[in-house]
Amino acid sequence: MPMHDAPVILADADNTLWDTDSVFADAQLGMLANVDQQFPGTARPDPLAHVRAYDQALAQIDRRHLRYPPVLLARALALGNLGHDPATAARMAIARRPSQDLASAEEGIVARYFEALARTPALLPGVTDGLELARRANLNVWILTEGSAERQRTRSQALGITHLVRGVSEATKSQDQFDRQRRRFAPSPLVVIGDQPDRDILPAQAAGCIGVLVPSRFRPTWISSSAWSAADHVAERFDLAIDWIVSGDLVSSAAAE
Ligand SMILES: [Mg+2]
Protein backbone atom coordinates (compact mmCIF):
# COMPACT_ATOMS: atom_id res chain seq x y z
CA MET A 1 0.00 0.00 0.00
CA PRO A 2 1.44 3.42 -0.91
CA MET A 3 2.13 5.86 1.90
CA HIS A 4 0.09 9.04 1.84
CA ASP A 5 1.15 12.38 3.18
CA ALA A 6 -0.72 13.28 6.35
CA PRO A 7 -3.52 15.73 5.60
CA VAL A 8 -3.30 19.32 6.80
CA ILE A 9 -6.44 20.82 8.30
CA LEU A 10 -7.66 24.40 7.86
CA ALA A 11 -10.44 25.14 10.35
CA ASP A 12 -12.77 28.10 9.89
CA ALA A 13 -12.96 30.16 13.11
CA ASP A 14 -16.38 31.80 13.58
CA ASN A 15 -19.12 29.28 14.36
CA THR A 16 -16.80 26.36 13.58
CA LEU A 17 -14.34 26.63 16.49
CA TRP A 18 -16.19 29.13 18.62
CA ASP A 19 -19.74 30.36 19.04
CA THR A 20 -19.74 33.80 17.43
CA ASP A 21 -23.49 33.58 16.75
CA SER A 22 -24.30 33.68 20.47
CA VAL A 23 -22.15 36.77 20.99
CA PHE A 24 -24.12 38.56 18.26
CA ALA A 25 -27.44 37.29 19.58
CA ASP A 26 -26.64 38.47 23.13
CA ALA A 27 -25.48 41.88 21.88
CA GLN A 28 -28.66 42.29 19.81
CA LEU A 29 -30.90 41.25 22.71
CA GLY A 30 -29.01 43.68 24.95
CA MET A 31 -29.62 46.47 22.47
CA LEU A 32 -33.33 45.66 22.38
CA ALA A 33 -33.51 45.71 26.19
CA ASN A 34 -31.78 49.10 26.26
CA VAL A 35 -34.08 50.50 23.59
CA ASP A 36 -37.09 49.15 25.52
CA GLN A 37 -35.92 51.05 28.60
CA GLN A 38 -36.15 54.34 26.72
CA PHE A 39 -39.12 53.53 24.50
CA PRO A 40 -41.18 50.76 26.11
CA GLY A 41 -42.19 48.07 23.63
CA THR A 42 -44.89 45.44 23.82
CA ALA A 43 -44.09 41.84 24.81
CA ARG A 44 -42.79 39.71 21.94
CA PRO A 45 -42.92 35.93 21.62
CA ASP A 46 -39.43 35.79 20.07
CA PRO A 47 -37.30 38.86 20.89
CA LEU A 48 -34.33 37.70 18.80
CA ALA A 49 -36.50 37.16 15.72
CA HIS A 50 -37.91 40.65 16.35
CA VAL A 51 -34.44 42.25 16.33
CA ARG A 52 -33.40 40.25 13.28
CA ALA A 53 -36.43 41.38 11.31
CA TYR A 54 -35.29 45.01 11.77
CA ASP A 55 -31.66 44.03 11.15
CA GLN A 56 -32.56 42.29 7.88
CA ALA A 57 -34.76 45.20 6.77
CA LEU A 58 -31.82 47.59 7.25
CA ALA A 59 -29.33 45.27 5.52
CA GLN A 60 -31.66 45.07 2.54
CA ILE A 61 -31.82 48.78 1.87
CA ASP A 62 -28.53 50.16 3.22
CA ARG A 63 -25.73 50.21 0.66
CA ARG A 64 -23.35 48.71 3.24
CA HIS A 65 -25.70 45.72 3.69
CA LEU A 66 -24.93 43.86 6.94
CA ARG A 67 -22.12 46.32 7.66
CA TYR A 68 -24.50 49.21 8.25
CA PRO A 69 -23.65 51.23 11.41
CA PRO A 70 -25.35 49.73 14.52
CA VAL A 71 -26.82 53.11 15.47
CA LEU A 72 -29.30 52.53 12.64
CA LEU A 73 -30.47 49.34 14.34
CA ALA A 74 -31.02 51.22 17.62
CA ARG A 75 -33.06 53.83 15.73
CA ALA A 76 -35.05 51.24 13.80
CA LEU A 77 -35.86 49.29 16.99
CA ALA A 78 -36.99 52.49 18.70
CA LEU A 79 -39.22 53.29 15.71
CA GLY A 80 -40.50 49.71 15.92
CA ASN A 81 -41.51 50.31 19.53
CA LEU A 82 -43.42 53.37 18.32
CA GLY A 83 -45.42 51.09 16.04
CA HIS A 84 -43.53 51.00 12.75
CA ASP A 85 -43.03 47.72 10.90
CA PRO A 86 -39.44 46.68 10.03
CA ALA A 87 -39.42 47.95 6.42
CA THR A 88 -40.87 51.36 7.36
CA ALA A 89 -38.66 51.72 10.44
CA ALA A 90 -35.56 50.88 8.39
CA ARG A 91 -36.42 53.49 5.76
CA MET A 92 -37.09 56.13 8.41
CA ALA A 93 -33.92 55.26 10.38
CA ILE A 94 -31.81 55.82 7.28
CA ALA A 95 -33.61 58.89 5.91
CA ARG A 96 -34.40 60.98 8.98
CA ARG A 97 -32.67 62.51 11.96
CA PRO A 98 -33.55 60.70 15.19
CA SER A 99 -35.92 62.30 17.68
CA GLN A 100 -34.37 64.34 20.49
CA ASP A 101 -35.07 61.56 23.02
CA LEU A 102 -33.43 58.93 20.90
CA ALA A 103 -30.49 61.09 19.86
CA SER A 104 -29.49 61.55 23.50
CA ALA A 105 -29.85 57.84 24.33
CA GLU A 106 -28.37 56.22 21.25
CA GLU A 107 -24.70 56.87 21.98
CA GLY A 108 -24.89 54.91 25.23
CA ILE A 109 -26.94 52.14 23.61
CA VAL A 110 -24.40 51.71 20.82
CA ALA A 111 -21.44 51.80 23.24
CA ARG A 112 -22.99 48.97 25.27
CA TYR A 113 -23.64 47.05 22.06
CA PHE A 114 -19.96 47.22 21.08
CA GLU A 115 -18.96 46.20 24.61
CA ALA A 116 -21.17 43.13 24.29
CA LEU A 117 -19.69 42.26 20.88
CA ALA A 118 -16.16 42.38 22.32
CA ARG A 119 -16.88 39.44 24.65
CA THR A 120 -14.80 36.34 23.93
CA PRO A 121 -17.06 33.66 22.43
CA ALA A 122 -17.16 30.19 23.98
CA LEU A 123 -15.61 27.19 22.25
CA LEU A 124 -18.19 25.01 20.52
CA PRO A 125 -18.79 21.48 21.85
CA GLY A 126 -16.20 18.96 20.67
CA VAL A 127 -13.59 21.51 19.62
CA THR A 128 -11.00 20.82 22.35
CA ASP A 129 -11.49 17.05 21.97
CA GLY A 130 -11.13 17.33 18.20
CA LEU A 131 -7.96 19.43 18.39
CA GLU A 132 -6.43 17.01 20.91
CA LEU A 133 -7.34 14.08 18.69
CA ALA A 134 -5.67 15.78 15.71
CA ARG A 135 -2.56 16.40 17.76
CA ARG A 136 -2.35 12.76 18.88
CA ALA A 137 -2.62 11.78 15.20
CA ASN A 138 0.16 14.27 14.30
CA LEU A 139 -2.13 16.31 12.07
CA ASN A 140 -1.47 20.04 11.80
CA VAL A 141 -4.50 22.28 12.28
CA TRP A 142 -4.44 25.89 11.11
CA ILE A 143 -7.13 28.43 11.93
CA LEU A 144 -8.51 30.08 8.80
CA THR A 145 -9.85 33.60 9.06
CA GLU A 146 -10.97 36.34 6.72
CA GLY A 147 -10.63 38.90 9.47
CA SER A 148 -7.53 39.90 11.36
CA ALA A 149 -5.15 37.04 12.22
CA GLU A 150 -3.98 38.97 15.29
CA ARG A 151 -7.52 39.10 16.66
CA GLN A 152 -8.00 35.35 16.21
CA ARG A 153 -4.60 34.67 17.83
CA THR A 154 -5.67 36.67 20.87
CA ARG A 155 -8.96 34.83 20.89
CA SER A 156 -7.43 31.35 20.67
CA GLN A 157 -5.09 32.32 23.49
CA ALA A 158 -8.00 33.44 25.67
CA LEU A 159 -9.73 30.14 24.89
CA GLY A 160 -6.66 28.07 25.74
CA ILE A 161 -6.22 26.31 22.41
CA THR A 162 -3.08 28.01 21.09
CA HIS A 163 -0.90 24.99 21.90
CA LEU A 164 -3.24 22.77 19.87
CA VAL A 165 -3.07 24.73 16.61
CA ARG A 166 -0.17 25.37 14.29
CA GLY A 167 -1.11 28.99 13.60
CA VAL A 168 -3.62 31.37 12.09
CA SER A 169 -3.88 31.80 8.34
CA GLU A 170 -5.45 34.96 6.96
CA ALA A 171 -7.19 34.58 3.58
CA THR A 172 -10.41 35.48 1.83
CA LYS A 173 -12.57 32.46 1.13
CA SER A 174 -12.30 32.46 -2.63
CA GLN A 175 -11.36 29.59 -4.93
CA ASP A 176 -8.07 31.39 -5.75
CA GLN A 177 -7.10 31.72 -2.09
CA PHE A 178 -8.01 28.13 -1.29
CA ASP A 179 -5.91 27.07 -4.28
CA ARG A 180 -2.96 29.05 -2.92
CA GLN A 181 -3.37 27.36 0.47
CA ARG A 182 -3.59 23.93 -1.17
CA ARG A 183 -0.32 24.51 -3.06
CA ARG A 184 1.30 25.82 0.11
CA PHE A 185 0.77 22.48 1.84
CA ALA A 186 1.11 20.13 -1.15
CA PRO A 187 1.71 17.22 -1.46
CA SER A 188 -0.33 16.87 1.75
CA PRO A 189 -4.04 16.88 1.02
CA LEU A 190 -5.72 19.96 2.47
CA VAL A 191 -8.96 19.52 4.40
CA VAL A 192 -11.13 22.57 5.05
CA ILE A 193 -13.57 22.35 7.97
CA GLY A 194 -16.28 25.00 8.07
CA ASP A 195 -19.88 25.73 9.02
CA GLN A 196 -21.04 27.37 5.79
CA PRO A 197 -21.51 25.26 2.65
CA ASP A 198 -21.46 28.17 0.23
CA ARG A 199 -18.60 30.13 1.83
CA ASP A 200 -16.31 27.44 3.27
CA ILE A 201 -16.99 24.20 1.42
CA LEU A 202 -17.82 24.92 -2.24
CA PRO A 203 -14.87 27.27 -3.04
CA ALA A 204 -12.47 24.96 -1.16
CA GLN A 205 -13.64 21.93 -3.15
CA ALA A 206 -13.41 23.88 -6.41
CA ALA A 207 -9.74 24.50 -5.55
CA GLY A 208 -9.06 20.80 -4.98
CA CYS A 209 -9.37 20.76 -1.19
CA ILE A 210 -11.51 18.30 0.76
CA GLY A 211 -14.52 20.01 2.34
CA VAL A 212 -15.93 18.88 5.70
CA LEU A 213 -19.08 20.66 6.85
CA VAL A 214 -19.90 21.06 10.52
CA PRO A 215 -23.20 22.93 10.21
CA SER A 216 -23.90 25.70 12.68
CA ARG A 217 -27.11 25.50 14.64
CA PHE A 218 -28.90 28.06 12.50
CA ARG A 219 -29.20 26.83 8.93
CA PRO A 220 -30.01 29.85 6.77
CA THR A 221 -33.00 29.05 4.59
CA TRP A 222 -31.33 30.48 1.49
CA ILE A 223 -28.65 27.79 1.34
CA SER A 224 -29.63 25.32 -1.34
CA SER A 225 -29.63 21.65 -0.46
CA SER A 226 -27.18 20.94 -3.31
CA ALA A 227 -24.52 23.06 -1.58
CA TRP A 228 -25.31 21.09 1.56
CA SER A 229 -24.86 17.67 0.01
CA ALA A 230 -21.75 18.64 -1.99
CA ALA A 231 -19.52 18.42 1.11
CA ASP A 232 -17.14 15.44 1.16
CA HIS A 233 -18.36 14.77 4.67
CA VAL A 234 -20.90 16.31 7.05
CA ALA A 235 -20.19 15.96 10.78
CA GLU A 236 -22.37 17.02 13.66
CA ARG A 237 -19.47 18.28 15.77
CA PHE A 238 -15.86 19.32 15.27
CA ASP A 239 -14.42 16.23 16.98
CA LEU A 240 -16.49 13.98 14.71
CA ALA A 241 -15.05 15.81 11.68
CA ILE A 242 -11.51 15.14 12.97
CA ASP A 243 -12.53 11.52 13.68
CA TRP A 244 -13.48 11.10 10.04
CA ILE A 245 -10.19 12.61 8.86
CA VAL A 246 -8.11 10.52 11.27
CA SER A 247 -9.97 7.31 10.47
CA GLY A 248 -8.39 7.37 7.02
CA ASP A 249 -11.55 7.33 4.88
CA LEU A 250 -10.32 10.64 3.63
CA VAL A 251 -7.01 9.27 2.36
CA SER A 252 -8.66 6.42 0.48
CA SER A 253 -11.37 8.66 -1.02
CA ALA A 254 -8.75 11.19 -2.16
CA ALA A 255 -6.65 8.39 -3.68
CA ALA A 256 -9.66 7.04 -5.56
CA GLU A 257 -10.08 10.27 -7.52
MG1 LIG B 1 -17.87 30.30 9.99
mmCIF file of C-alpha atoms and ligand atoms in Angstrom:
data_model
loop_
_atom_site.group_PDB
_atom_site.id
_atom_site.type_symbol
_atom_site.label_atom_id
_atom_site.label_comp_id
_atom_site.label_asym_id
_atom_site.label_seq_id
_atom_site.Cartn_x
_atom_site.Cartn_y
_atom_site.Cartn_z
ATOM 1 C CA MET A 1 0.000 0.000 0.000
ATOM 2 C CA PRO A 2 1.436 3.415 -0.909
ATOM 3 C CA MET A 3 2.134 5.862 1.901
ATOM 4 C CA HIS A 4 0.086 9.036 1.841
ATOM 5 C CA ASP A 5 1.148 12.383 3.177
ATOM 6 C CA ALA A 6 -0.717 13.280 6.346
ATOM 7 C CA PRO A 7 -3.524 15.725 5.601
ATOM 8 C CA VAL A 8 -3.296 19.318 6.795
ATOM 9 C CA ILE A 9 -6.438 20.823 8.304
ATOM 10 C CA LEU A 10 -7.664 24.404 7.860
ATOM 11 C CA ALA A 11 -10.437 25.142 10.348
ATOM 12 C CA ASP A 12 -12.766 28.099 9.893
ATOM 13 C CA ALA A 13 -12.958 30.163 13.114
ATOM 14 C CA ASP A 14 -16.376 31.802 13.578
ATOM 15 C CA ASN A 15 -19.117 29.282 14.358
ATOM 16 C CA THR A 16 -16.798 26.365 13.579
ATOM 17 C CA LEU A 17 -14.338 26.627 16.485
ATOM 18 C CA TRP A 18 -16.192 29.133 18.619
ATOM 19 C CA ASP A 19 -19.737 30.364 19.044
ATOM 20 C CA THR A 20 -19.740 33.797 17.431
ATOM 21 C CA ASP A 21 -23.494 33.577 16.749
ATOM 22 C CA SER A 22 -24.300 33.681 20.466
ATOM 23 C CA VAL A 23 -22.147 36.772 20.993
ATOM 24 C CA PHE A 24 -24.123 38.561 18.262
ATOM 25 C CA ALA A 25 -27.443 37.288 19.585
ATOM 26 C CA ASP A 26 -26.639 38.469 23.129
ATOM 27 C CA ALA A 27 -25.484 41.877 21.879
ATOM 28 C CA GLN A 28 -28.660 42.289 19.810
ATOM 29 C CA LEU A 29 -30.900 41.254 22.707
ATOM 30 C CA GLY A 30 -29.013 43.678 24.949
ATOM 31 C CA MET A 31 -29.623 46.473 22.472
ATOM 32 C CA LEU A 32 -33.332 45.663 22.377
ATOM 33 C CA ALA A 33 -33.510 45.709 26.192
ATOM 34 C CA ASN A 34 -31.781 49.096 26.258
ATOM 35 C CA VAL A 35 -34.075 50.503 23.588
ATOM 36 C CA ASP A 36 -37.090 49.155 25.515
ATOM 37 C CA GLN A 37 -35.920 51.052 28.599
ATOM 38 C CA GLN A 38 -36.146 54.341 26.717
ATOM 39 C CA PHE A 39 -39.116 53.526 24.498
ATOM 40 C CA PRO A 40 -41.183 50.764 26.106
ATOM 41 C CA GLY A 41 -42.186 48.068 23.628
ATOM 42 C CA THR A 42 -44.886 45.439 23.824
ATOM 43 C CA ALA A 43 -44.090 41.841 24.811
ATOM 44 C CA ARG A 44 -42.791 39.711 21.944
ATOM 45 C CA PRO A 45 -42.917 35.933 21.623
ATOM 46 C CA ASP A 46 -39.430 35.790 20.069
ATOM 47 C CA PRO A 47 -37.297 38.861 20.887
ATOM 48 C CA LEU A 48 -34.326 37.699 18.804
ATOM 49 C CA ALA A 49 -36.500 37.158 15.724
ATOM 50 C CA HIS A 50 -37.911 40.648 16.355
ATOM 51 C CA VAL A 51 -34.439 42.246 16.329
ATOM 52 C CA ARG A 52 -33.402 40.251 13.280
ATOM 53 C CA ALA A 53 -36.435 41.378 11.307
ATOM 54 C CA TYR A 54 -35.294 45.014 11.766
ATOM 55 C CA ASP A 55 -31.661 44.034 11.149
ATOM 56 C CA GLN A 56 -32.557 42.295 7.879
ATOM 57 C CA ALA A 57 -34.756 45.198 6.768
ATOM 58 C CA LEU A 58 -31.817 47.586 7.247
ATOM 59 C CA ALA A 59 -29.332 45.272 5.517
ATOM 60 C CA GLN A 60 -31.658 45.065 2.539
ATOM 61 C CA ILE A 61 -31.816 48.781 1.870
ATOM 62 C CA ASP A 62 -28.529 50.164 3.221
ATOM 63 C CA ARG A 63 -25.734 50.211 0.665
ATOM 64 C CA ARG A 64 -23.352 48.708 3.236
ATOM 65 C CA HIS A 65 -25.698 45.721 3.688
ATOM 66 C CA LEU A 66 -24.931 43.864 6.942
ATOM 67 C CA ARG A 67 -22.120 46.316 7.660
ATOM 68 C CA TYR A 68 -24.496 49.213 8.246
ATOM 69 C CA PRO A 69 -23.655 51.226 11.409
ATOM 70 C CA PRO A 70 -25.352 49.733 14.520
ATOM 71 C CA VAL A 71 -26.820 53.115 15.475
ATOM 72 C CA LEU A 72 -29.298 52.528 12.639
ATOM 73 C CA LEU A 73 -30.471 49.344 14.335
ATOM 74 C CA ALA A 74 -31.016 51.217 17.618
ATOM 75 C CA ARG A 75 -33.056 53.825 15.728
ATOM 76 C CA ALA A 76 -35.054 51.236 13.797
ATOM 77 C CA LEU A 77 -35.859 49.288 16.990
ATOM 78 C CA ALA A 78 -36.987 52.494 18.705
ATOM 79 C CA LEU A 79 -39.216 53.291 15.711
ATOM 80 C CA GLY A 80 -40.498 49.713 15.925
ATOM 81 C CA ASN A 81 -41.511 50.314 19.527
ATOM 82 C CA LEU A 82 -43.416 53.373 18.321
ATOM 83 C CA GLY A 83 -45.420 51.090 16.038
ATOM 84 C CA HIS A 84 -43.534 51.001 12.753
ATOM 85 C CA ASP A 85 -43.027 47.717 10.896
ATOM 86 C CA PRO A 86 -39.436 46.678 10.032
ATOM 87 C CA ALA A 87 -39.421 47.949 6.421
ATOM 88 C CA THR A 88 -40.866 51.363 7.364
ATOM 89 C CA ALA A 89 -38.663 51.717 10.444
ATOM 90 C CA ALA A 90 -35.560 50.876 8.388
ATOM 91 C CA ARG A 91 -36.420 53.488 5.756
ATOM 92 C CA MET A 92 -37.085 56.129 8.414
ATOM 93 C CA ALA A 93 -33.924 55.259 10.381
ATOM 94 C CA ILE A 94 -31.811 55.817 7.284
ATOM 95 C CA ALA A 95 -33.608 58.895 5.914
ATOM 96 C CA ARG A 96 -34.398 60.985 8.985
ATOM 97 C CA ARG A 97 -32.665 62.510 11.962
ATOM 98 C CA PRO A 98 -33.553 60.702 15.187
ATOM 99 C CA SER A 99 -35.924 62.300 17.677
ATOM 100 C CA GLN A 100 -34.372 64.340 20.493
ATOM 101 C CA ASP A 101 -35.072 61.557 23.017
ATOM 102 C CA LEU A 102 -33.429 58.930 20.896
ATOM 103 C CA ALA A 103 -30.486 61.094 19.860
ATOM 104 C CA SER A 104 -29.490 61.551 23.500
ATOM 105 C CA ALA A 105 -29.853 57.835 24.328
ATOM 106 C CA GLU A 106 -28.370 56.218 21.248
ATOM 107 C CA GLU A 107 -24.704 56.873 21.982
ATOM 108 C CA GLY A 108 -24.888 54.909 25.229
ATOM 109 C CA ILE A 109 -26.937 52.142 23.609
ATOM 110 C CA VAL A 110 -24.399 51.714 20.818
ATOM 111 C CA ALA A 111 -21.443 51.803 23.238
ATOM 112 C CA ARG A 112 -22.986 48.972 25.270
ATOM 113 C CA TYR A 113 -23.644 47.049 22.060
ATOM 114 C CA PHE A 114 -19.959 47.225 21.080
ATOM 115 C CA GLU A 115 -18.963 46.195 24.612
ATOM 116 C CA ALA A 116 -21.174 43.129 24.294
ATOM 117 C CA LEU A 117 -19.686 42.263 20.882
ATOM 118 C CA ALA A 118 -16.156 42.381 22.316
ATOM 119 C CA ARG A 119 -16.882 39.444 24.655
ATOM 120 C CA THR A 120 -14.798 36.342 23.927
ATOM 121 C CA PRO A 121 -17.064 33.661 22.432
ATOM 122 C CA ALA A 122 -17.157 30.191 23.976
ATOM 123 C CA LEU A 123 -15.612 27.192 22.246
ATOM 124 C CA LEU A 124 -18.185 25.010 20.525
ATOM 125 C CA PRO A 125 -18.792 21.483 21.854
ATOM 126 C CA GLY A 126 -16.203 18.957 20.673
ATOM 127 C CA VAL A 127 -13.586 21.507 19.624
ATOM 128 C CA THR A 128 -11.001 20.819 22.350
ATOM 129 C CA ASP A 129 -11.493 17.053 21.970
ATOM 130 C CA GLY A 130 -11.127 17.326 18.197
ATOM 131 C CA LEU A 131 -7.958 19.426 18.395
ATOM 132 C CA GLU A 132 -6.430 17.008 20.910
ATOM 133 C CA LEU A 133 -7.339 14.083 18.691
ATOM 134 C CA ALA A 134 -5.673 15.779 15.714
ATOM 135 C CA ARG A 135 -2.563 16.395 17.762
ATOM 136 C CA ARG A 136 -2.346 12.762 18.881
ATOM 137 C CA ALA A 137 -2.624 11.779 15.204
ATOM 138 C CA ASN A 138 0.155 14.265 14.296
ATOM 139 C CA LEU A 139 -2.126 16.314 12.070
ATOM 140 C CA ASN A 140 -1.472 20.036 11.803
ATOM 141 C CA VAL A 141 -4.495 22.278 12.284
ATOM 142 C CA TRP A 142 -4.438 25.894 11.111
ATOM 143 C CA ILE A 143 -7.135 28.428 11.926
ATOM 144 C CA LEU A 144 -8.513 30.077 8.804
ATOM 145 C CA THR A 145 -9.851 33.601 9.063
ATOM 146 C CA GLU A 146 -10.967 36.338 6.719
ATOM 147 C CA GLY A 147 -10.631 38.903 9.473
ATOM 148 C CA SER A 148 -7.525 39.897 11.365
ATOM 149 C CA ALA A 149 -5.153 37.036 12.220
ATOM 150 C CA GLU A 150 -3.980 38.966 15.291
ATOM 151 C CA ARG A 151 -7.517 39.096 16.663
ATOM 152 C CA GLN A 152 -8.003 35.351 16.210
ATOM 153 C CA ARG A 153 -4.604 34.670 17.828
ATOM 154 C CA THR A 154 -5.666 36.666 20.871
ATOM 155 C CA ARG A 155 -8.955 34.826 20.894
ATOM 156 C CA SER A 156 -7.428 31.346 20.666
ATOM 157 C CA GLN A 157 -5.087 32.325 23.489
ATOM 158 C CA ALA A 158 -7.999 33.436 25.668
ATOM 159 C CA LEU A 159 -9.731 30.140 24.894
ATOM 160 C CA GLY A 160 -6.655 28.073 25.744
ATOM 161 C CA ILE A 161 -6.218 26.305 22.407
ATOM 162 C CA THR A 162 -3.085 28.007 21.094
ATOM 163 C CA HIS A 163 -0.901 24.988 21.898
ATOM 164 C CA LEU A 164 -3.235 22.766 19.870
ATOM 165 C CA VAL A 165 -3.069 24.729 16.614
ATOM 166 C CA ARG A 166 -0.166 25.375 14.289
ATOM 167 C CA GLY A 167 -1.106 28.989 13.596
ATOM 168 C CA VAL A 168 -3.625 31.374 12.090
ATOM 169 C CA SER A 169 -3.883 31.804 8.340
ATOM 170 C CA GLU A 170 -5.454 34.959 6.956
ATOM 171 C CA ALA A 171 -7.191 34.581 3.575
ATOM 172 C CA THR A 172 -10.409 35.484 1.835
ATOM 173 C CA LYS A 173 -12.566 32.461 1.129
ATOM 174 C CA SER A 174 -12.297 32.457 -2.635
ATOM 175 C CA GLN A 175 -11.359 29.594 -4.927
ATOM 176 C CA ASP A 176 -8.067 31.386 -5.746
ATOM 177 C CA GLN A 177 -7.101 31.719 -2.092
ATOM 178 C CA PHE A 178 -8.011 28.126 -1.291
ATOM 179 C CA ASP A 179 -5.906 27.068 -4.282
ATOM 180 C CA ARG A 180 -2.955 29.050 -2.917
ATOM 181 C CA GLN A 181 -3.368 27.356 0.466
ATOM 182 C CA ARG A 182 -3.593 23.930 -1.172
ATOM 183 C CA ARG A 183 -0.318 24.513 -3.060
ATOM 184 C CA ARG A 184 1.303 25.816 0.106
ATOM 185 C CA PHE A 185 0.770 22.476 1.840
ATOM 186 C CA ALA A 186 1.110 20.135 -1.151
ATOM 187 C CA PRO A 187 1.706 17.215 -1.459
ATOM 188 C CA SER A 188 -0.327 16.868 1.752
ATOM 189 C CA PRO A 189 -4.036 16.878 1.022
ATOM 190 C CA LEU A 190 -5.716 19.962 2.471
ATOM 191 C CA VAL A 191 -8.956 19.524 4.396
ATOM 192 C CA VAL A 192 -11.134 22.569 5.048
ATOM 193 C CA ILE A 193 -13.569 22.346 7.968
ATOM 194 C CA GLY A 194 -16.281 25.002 8.070
ATOM 195 C CA ASP A 195 -19.881 25.726 9.023
ATOM 196 C CA GLN A 196 -21.041 27.370 5.792
ATOM 197 C CA PRO A 197 -21.507 25.256 2.650
ATOM 198 C CA ASP A 198 -21.459 28.174 0.228
ATOM 199 C CA ARG A 199 -18.601 30.128 1.831
ATOM 200 C CA ASP A 200 -16.309 27.439 3.268
ATOM 201 C CA ILE A 201 -16.991 24.205 1.416
ATOM 202 C CA LEU A 202 -17.820 24.916 -2.240
ATOM 203 C CA PRO A 203 -14.875 27.275 -3.035
ATOM 204 C CA ALA A 204 -12.468 24.958 -1.165
ATOM 205 C CA GLN A 205 -13.638 21.934 -3.150
ATOM 206 C CA ALA A 206 -13.413 23.882 -6.407
ATOM 207 C CA ALA A 207 -9.738 24.498 -5.547
ATOM 208 C CA GLY A 208 -9.062 20.804 -4.978
ATOM 209 C CA CYS A 209 -9.374 20.755 -1.195
ATOM 210 C CA ILE A 210 -11.510 18.300 0.760
ATOM 211 C CA GLY A 211 -14.524 20.005 2.338
ATOM 212 C CA VAL A 212 -15.930 18.885 5.696
ATOM 213 C CA LEU A 213 -19.076 20.659 6.846
ATOM 214 C CA VAL A 214 -19.898 21.059 10.523
ATOM 215 C CA PRO A 215 -23.196 22.930 10.210
ATOM 216 C CA SER A 216 -23.899 25.698 12.681
ATOM 217 C CA ARG A 217 -27.111 25.503 14.635
ATOM 218 C CA PHE A 218 -28.895 28.057 12.501
ATOM 219 C CA ARG A 219 -29.201 26.833 8.935
ATOM 220 C CA PRO A 220 -30.008 29.849 6.766
ATOM 221 C CA THR A 221 -32.999 29.052 4.586
ATOM 222 C CA TRP A 222 -31.327 30.481 1.495
ATOM 223 C CA ILE A 223 -28.646 27.795 1.336
ATOM 224 C CA SER A 224 -29.626 25.318 -1.335
ATOM 225 C CA SER A 225 -29.633 21.647 -0.463
ATOM 226 C CA SER A 226 -27.182 20.937 -3.305
ATOM 227 C CA ALA A 227 -24.525 23.059 -1.576
ATOM 228 C CA TRP A 228 -25.311 21.090 1.562
ATOM 229 C CA SER A 229 -24.859 17.666 0.012
ATOM 230 C CA ALA A 230 -21.750 18.640 -1.988
ATOM 231 C CA ALA A 231 -19.520 18.423 1.109
ATOM 232 C CA ASP A 232 -17.142 15.444 1.164
ATOM 233 C CA HIS A 233 -18.357 14.773 4.666
ATOM 234 C CA VAL A 234 -20.904 16.312 7.050
ATOM 235 C CA ALA A 235 -20.195 15.963 10.777
ATOM 236 C CA GLU A 236 -22.369 17.020 13.660
ATOM 237 C CA ARG A 237 -19.467 18.279 15.771
ATOM 238 C CA PHE A 238 -15.860 19.325 15.269
ATOM 239 C CA ASP A 239 -14.419 16.226 16.984
ATOM 240 C CA LEU A 240 -16.486 13.978 14.706
ATOM 241 C CA ALA A 241 -15.054 15.813 11.684
ATOM 242 C CA ILE A 242 -11.513 15.136 12.975
ATOM 243 C CA ASP A 243 -12.527 11.525 13.677
ATOM 244 C CA TRP A 244 -13.480 11.102 10.035
ATOM 245 C CA ILE A 245 -10.190 12.609 8.859
ATOM 246 C CA VAL A 246 -8.106 10.525 11.271
ATOM 247 C CA SER A 247 -9.974 7.305 10.466
ATOM 248 C CA GLY A 248 -8.392 7.371 7.015
ATOM 249 C CA ASP A 249 -11.548 7.331 4.883
ATOM 250 C CA LEU A 250 -10.315 10.640 3.626
ATOM 251 C CA VAL A 251 -7.013 9.266 2.362
ATOM 252 C CA SER A 252 -8.657 6.419 0.480
ATOM 253 C CA SER A 253 -11.369 8.657 -1.022
ATOM 254 C CA ALA A 254 -8.747 11.187 -2.163
ATOM 255 C CA ALA A 255 -6.646 8.392 -3.682
ATOM 256 C CA ALA A 256 -9.661 7.045 -5.559
ATOM 257 C CA GLU A 257 -10.083 10.271 -7.522
HETATM 258 MG MG MG B 1 -17.867 30.303 9.992
#
